[in-house]
Amino acid sequence: MTYATLQVDAADYLHRTDLTAKMPAFVTLAEAYLFRELQVKDMALSVAGTTIGEYGTLPADFGTVSRVTATVGDAEYNLDYKSPDYSTTLTYPSAYALENNQIRIFGTSTGQAYTLYYIAKLAPLSTLNPTNWLHDNAYDLYMYAVALEAAKYIRDAQEIQTLTPMVISLVDSVRRLSERKGQPANGSLQIKPRR
């Protein structure tokens, strides 16, 4: 299934053949909603960098921060998030902020090594990019979200009423899937006594 198939399937769901020219716009609107609502752990990446002054560059596909670490000597330290107006007199990496599309590492100077762990943005579908993670793993959500945007356009109140809770439920389902992927499938938590 591809970007083109998604458009056809959404129009077929609504039993409409007159929406072909509008379907790319409906896909874009559906993606705007879905990309805001979903942070998929399968899209987790990391990138190492070094600062120039206190600043480092964010990757082009940056979505949200998972965590930031700084390397001092042979040790790697987790940094806490602080607001961009945070001030410190410390001379070692202590915290980070996102500022002007850059990452700021407080208490550093040029050359500080850091690692940014982040959730990448999902790439929008297009004729040049016919598939993405969400399309491959939650096609039903994608299709119903596109159909919902088309139903809003044609002002079909009954379909809007049907599709809205369906899309919300499928978003929750994808969130749960993403959470489950980070957990063991079977086994139990075992607490070992101290010795």
XYZ file of C-alpha atoms in Angstrom:
195
model
C 0.000 0.000 0.000
C 1.229 3.479 -0.840
C 0.322 7.151 -0.650
C -1.832 6.773 -3.772
C -3.594 3.697 -2.356
C -4.329 5.571 0.872
C -6.112 8.314 -1.059
C -8.155 5.823 -3.076
C -9.089 3.800 0.016
C -10.257 6.885 1.939
C -12.408 8.036 -0.998
C -13.795 4.500 -1.400
C -14.679 4.390 2.297
C -16.814 7.512 1.800
C -18.209 6.193 -1.512
C -17.046 9.372 -3.245
C -15.318 9.627 -6.612
C -15.405 13.432 -6.803
C -12.715 14.099 -4.142
C -9.602 12.976 -6.032
C -8.160 16.473 -6.441
C -8.669 17.255 -2.725
C -7.262 14.001 -1.310
C -3.641 15.248 -0.927
C -4.955 18.116 1.219
C -6.946 15.675 3.368
C -3.810 13.575 3.859
C -1.895 16.692 4.933
C -4.626 17.667 7.427
C -4.776 14.132 8.832
C -0.985 14.085 9.208
C -1.025 17.403 11.055
C -3.353 15.880 13.647
C -1.645 12.475 13.813
C 1.896 13.812 14.045
C 0.883 16.084 16.955
C -0.804 13.223 18.803
C 1.731 10.437 18.327
C 5.269 10.069 19.570
C 6.306 6.650 18.388
C 9.149 4.968 20.267
C 10.063 3.077 17.101
C 11.193 6.423 15.722
C 13.737 6.892 18.555
C 17.192 7.914 17.381
C 20.334 9.382 18.870
C 22.920 11.756 17.528
C 26.265 12.724 18.997
C 27.577 16.231 18.691
C 29.883 18.839 20.114
C 28.980 22.325 21.193
C 30.037 25.621 19.725
C 29.874 27.865 22.742
C 26.940 26.421 24.665
C 24.992 25.446 21.523
C 24.597 22.353 19.391
C 22.617 21.704 16.226
C 19.307 19.838 16.196
C 18.912 17.184 13.479
C 16.625 17.957 10.534
C 14.192 15.198 11.550
C 14.055 16.266 15.220
C 10.627 15.821 16.794
C 10.882 15.661 20.602
C 13.619 15.087 23.178
C 13.838 11.768 25.009
C 16.969 12.679 26.960
C 20.306 14.448 26.656
C 23.641 13.274 28.009
C 27.027 14.970 28.222
C 30.363 13.200 28.333
C 32.919 14.437 30.846
C 36.111 12.408 30.891
C 35.052 8.778 30.623
C 31.645 9.314 32.242
C 28.310 10.087 30.616
C 25.828 12.192 32.617
C 22.105 12.710 32.063
C 21.211 16.383 31.831
C 18.031 17.908 33.243
C 15.788 20.167 31.191
C 15.713 23.843 32.198
C 13.958 26.805 30.636
C 16.042 28.860 28.179
C 16.316 31.726 30.707
C 18.074 29.446 33.237
C 21.407 30.778 34.450
C 24.297 28.951 36.080
C 27.843 29.646 37.195
C 28.804 25.983 36.942
C 31.653 25.147 34.573
C 30.526 21.620 33.747
C 27.460 20.392 31.822
C 24.483 20.678 34.142
C 21.307 21.106 32.111
C 19.929 21.689 28.626
C 17.246 23.738 26.915
C 15.891 24.060 23.395
C 16.413 27.550 22.093
C 16.066 29.022 18.586
C 16.015 25.575 16.953
C 19.235 24.607 18.742
C 20.106 22.667 21.877
C 21.782 24.689 24.589
C 23.956 22.891 27.140
C 24.405 25.035 30.230
C 27.824 25.179 31.885
C 29.811 24.255 28.782
C 32.062 25.848 26.248
C 33.054 24.991 22.693
C 33.892 21.329 22.186
C 31.639 19.728 24.814
C 30.561 16.248 23.671
C 26.876 15.440 24.064
C 24.351 12.891 22.850
C 20.787 13.831 21.998
C 18.262 10.990 22.220
C 15.111 11.999 20.397
C 11.944 10.901 18.663
C 12.159 11.741 14.975
C 9.350 13.475 13.133
C 7.374 11.226 10.853
C 8.008 12.080 7.234
C 4.815 13.206 5.492
C 3.559 11.064 2.635
C 3.968 12.246 -0.945
C 4.510 10.789 -4.380
C 8.270 10.874 -3.648
C 7.802 9.407 -0.148
C 4.946 6.919 -0.600
C 5.217 5.317 2.859
C 6.368 6.005 6.427
C 6.314 4.232 9.804
C 2.706 5.134 10.548
C 1.539 4.082 7.087
C 3.320 0.734 7.424
C 2.234 0.005 11.005
C -1.180 1.655 11.402
C -2.685 1.895 7.940
C -6.218 1.770 9.344
C -5.572 4.837 11.497
C -4.112 6.727 8.558
C -6.993 5.817 6.256
C -9.751 6.680 8.748
C -8.035 9.959 9.680
C -7.900 10.946 5.988
C -11.547 9.920 5.555
C -12.455 12.029 8.607
C -10.837 15.101 7.058
C -12.715 14.440 3.817
C -15.983 14.004 5.749
C -15.409 17.384 7.400
C -14.868 18.936 3.977
C -18.104 17.518 2.535
C -19.896 18.272 5.825
C -21.101 14.710 6.319
C -22.167 14.900 9.973
C -22.961 11.193 10.222
C -19.496 10.140 9.004
C -17.831 12.742 11.225
C -19.725 11.316 14.188
C -18.705 7.768 13.217
C -15.070 8.464 12.358
C -14.085 10.813 15.195
C -14.251 8.244 18.031
C -12.766 5.604 15.715
C -9.708 7.780 14.994
C -9.304 8.655 18.686
C -9.486 4.970 19.625
C -6.942 4.008 16.970
C -4.547 6.760 18.124
C -4.732 5.261 21.629
C -4.166 1.801 20.150
C -0.997 2.944 18.369
C 0.235 4.580 21.597
C -0.305 1.318 23.483
C 1.470 -0.631 20.732
C 4.443 1.699 20.985
C 4.532 1.321 24.784
C 4.261 -2.480 24.615
C 7.190 -2.752 22.238
C 9.482 -1.558 25.030
C 8.289 -4.207 27.483
C 9.096 -7.897 27.669
C 6.438 -10.155 26.146
C 6.485 -12.581 29.050
C 8.247 -13.099 32.315
C 7.843 -11.338 35.577
C 9.548 -8.724 37.628
C 11.937 -10.293 40.061
C 13.381 -8.482 43.040
C 16.660 -9.866 44.238
C 17.470 -9.542 47.943
C 20.472 -7.469 48.989
C 23.435 -9.346 50.292
